[in-house]
Every structure is written in C-alpha cells, then in structure tokens.
Short mmCIF file of C-alpha atoms and ligand atoms in Angstrom, two decimals:
data_model
loop_
_atom_site.label_atom_id
_atom_site.label_comp_id
_atom_site.label_asym_id
_atom_site.label_seq_id
_atom_site.Cartn_x
_atom_site.Cartn_y
_atom_site.Cartn_z
CA MET A 1 0.19 -0.40 0.12
CA LEU A 2 1.08 3.62 -0.55
CA TRP A 3 0.04 6.43 1.76
CA LYS A 4 0.88 10.35 0.65
CA CYS A 5 1.64 13.17 2.89
CA GLY A 6 -0.82 15.54 2.11
CA ILE A 7 2.25 18.44 3.47
CA CYS A 8 5.17 17.86 1.41
CA GLY A 9 3.92 15.01 -1.09
CA PHE A 10 6.29 12.17 0.30
CA VAL A 11 4.72 8.49 -0.82
CA HIS A 12 5.67 6.05 1.68
CA GLU A 13 5.38 2.01 1.36
CA GLY A 14 4.01 -0.13 4.07
CA ALA A 15 0.67 -1.67 5.73
CA GLU A 16 0.19 1.34 7.72
CA ALA A 17 1.60 5.33 7.56
CA PRO A 18 4.63 5.98 9.09
CA GLU A 19 4.18 7.94 12.82
CA LYS A 20 6.02 10.84 11.41
CA CYS A 21 7.03 11.78 7.71
CA PRO A 22 10.59 11.30 6.88
CA LYS A 23 10.47 14.01 4.76
CA CYS A 24 8.28 16.92 6.48
CA GLY A 25 8.58 15.47 10.09
CA PHE A 26 4.47 16.43 10.14
CA PRO A 27 2.02 13.43 11.98
CA LYS A 28 0.58 10.26 10.16
CA GLU A 29 -2.83 12.20 10.32
CA ASN A 30 -1.56 14.05 7.32
CA TYR A 31 -1.42 10.97 5.28
CA ALA A 32 -3.75 9.74 3.31
CA GLN A 33 -4.02 5.94 1.29
CA LEU A 34 -3.21 5.91 -2.37
CA ALA A 35 -6.27 4.92 -4.57
CA GLU A 36 -4.86 2.16 -6.55
CA GLU A 37 -5.30 3.46 -9.96
CA ASP A 38 -2.79 6.10 -8.28
CA ALA A 39 -0.60 3.80 -6.98
CA LYS A 40 0.10 1.66 -10.46
CA LYS A 41 0.79 5.07 -12.32
CA ILE A 42 3.63 5.48 -9.20
CA TYR A 43 4.77 1.91 -9.46
CA ASP A 44 4.34 1.32 -13.44
CA SER A 45 6.46 4.95 -14.00
CA ASP A 46 9.39 3.73 -11.81
CA ARG A 47 11.68 2.22 -13.85
CA THR A 48 11.10 4.82 -16.58
CA ASN A 49 11.56 7.73 -13.98
CA ASP A 50 15.41 6.14 -12.92
CA ILE A 51 16.29 5.45 -16.62
CA HIS A 52 15.38 9.14 -17.20
CA MET A 53 17.63 10.43 -14.03
CA LYS A 54 20.28 7.61 -15.53
CA ILE A 55 20.02 9.55 -18.95
CA VAL A 56 20.19 13.08 -17.39
CA ASN A 57 23.41 12.20 -15.75
CA LEU A 58 25.43 10.48 -18.60
CA SER A 59 24.67 13.76 -20.41
CA MET A 60 26.16 15.69 -17.67
CA GLN A 61 29.78 13.73 -18.10
CA ILE A 62 29.20 13.86 -21.90
CA ALA A 63 29.02 17.83 -21.04
CA THR A 64 31.93 17.79 -18.66
CA LEU A 65 33.43 15.34 -20.93
CA ALA A 66 33.40 17.94 -23.85
CA ARG A 67 34.31 21.11 -21.63
CA GLN A 68 37.15 18.82 -20.96
CA GLY A 69 38.05 18.49 -24.81
CA ILE A 70 37.30 22.40 -25.94
CA ALA A 71 39.90 23.68 -23.27
CA LEU A 72 42.60 21.30 -24.91
CA SER A 73 41.87 22.87 -28.52
CA LEU A 74 44.02 19.94 -30.43
CA ASP A 75 42.57 21.62 -33.76
CA PRO A 76 39.50 23.72 -34.83
CA THR A 77 37.46 20.26 -36.03
CA CYS A 78 38.59 18.15 -33.16
CA VAL A 79 36.93 21.69 -30.75
CA GLY A 80 34.01 21.56 -33.27
CA VAL A 81 32.98 17.99 -32.31
CA PHE A 82 33.44 18.20 -28.72
CA GLU A 83 31.36 21.60 -29.22
CA LYS A 84 28.54 19.37 -30.91
CA ALA A 85 28.57 16.52 -28.26
CA LYS A 86 28.20 19.76 -25.72
CA ASP A 87 25.25 21.34 -27.40
CA GLU A 88 23.60 17.37 -28.30
CA ALA A 89 24.33 16.37 -24.50
CA TRP A 90 22.39 19.36 -23.42
CA THR A 91 19.31 18.43 -25.63
CA ILE A 92 19.44 15.33 -24.19
CA ASN A 93 19.60 15.95 -20.84
CA GLN A 94 16.68 19.32 -21.03
CA ARG A 95 14.43 16.21 -23.16
CA SER A 96 14.66 13.66 -20.27
CA LYS A 97 14.18 16.53 -17.24
CA ALA A 98 11.00 17.55 -19.35
CA GLU A 99 9.49 14.38 -19.75
CA ILE A 100 10.43 13.65 -15.85
CA ALA A 101 8.61 16.83 -15.08
CA THR A 102 5.62 15.83 -17.39
CA HIS A 103 5.06 12.18 -15.36
CA LEU A 104 5.57 14.45 -12.01
CA ALA A 105 2.63 16.46 -13.00
CA ASN A 106 0.14 13.55 -13.61
CA GLY A 107 1.73 12.03 -10.44
CA LYS A 108 4.11 9.09 -12.47
CA TRP A 109 6.47 9.15 -10.19
ZN1 LIG B 201 5.73 15.29 4.77
#
C-alpha cells in the first residue's frame, strides 16, 4: 500500500502510514492512502523515471568531457566535434528532464 503526505507529497510504502513523515516531520494524520490507480501509476513509472535520471546523469558526464576536450583545443575540427557533443548532451539532458516533469505532473513518480 502507498500513503501520501498531504503536507509535502512524500510517498510511503507499507501497511500503514509512518508515525512521522520522513521528509517534513508532520504526524501520520496528514497521510492518506493512495487509490489503487494512483499507486499503479507510481509503480509503473518507477523504472522509467530511474532510466531518465540515469540519462540526465550521463548527459552531464558527456558535457563535462566535451568541455575538457574544448579546453585542450587540439585543432578546430576536434573542438567542433566537442562543441557538438556538448550541445547534443544539453538536448538529451533537457528532453529527459522535461519528460520527468511531465510524469510528476501526471502523478507518475
Ligand atoms: Zn511530509
């Protein structure tokens, strides 16, 4: 069963709501059990959100490496390749972040 804190939105998994919210510290009276449909959305999107977060993280690593390559400035062609990689990493990063934001707005987290 999933329980949601009405104060901060923290979702707890268990037979009962927690005595005290692990995020905001308010007591269990502020928790409500999520309907089966809402709980299913959260379970279904758990893995995809995790994949998006990993993609965001990898894109940041690509951008960091590309900046290092740009700084080394071996030759204009090489710098150009790193510039493109940096820009593409930004696109990948933002696309996955925007998708996560859409999931959150739809109760899929
Ligand atoms: Zn809370």
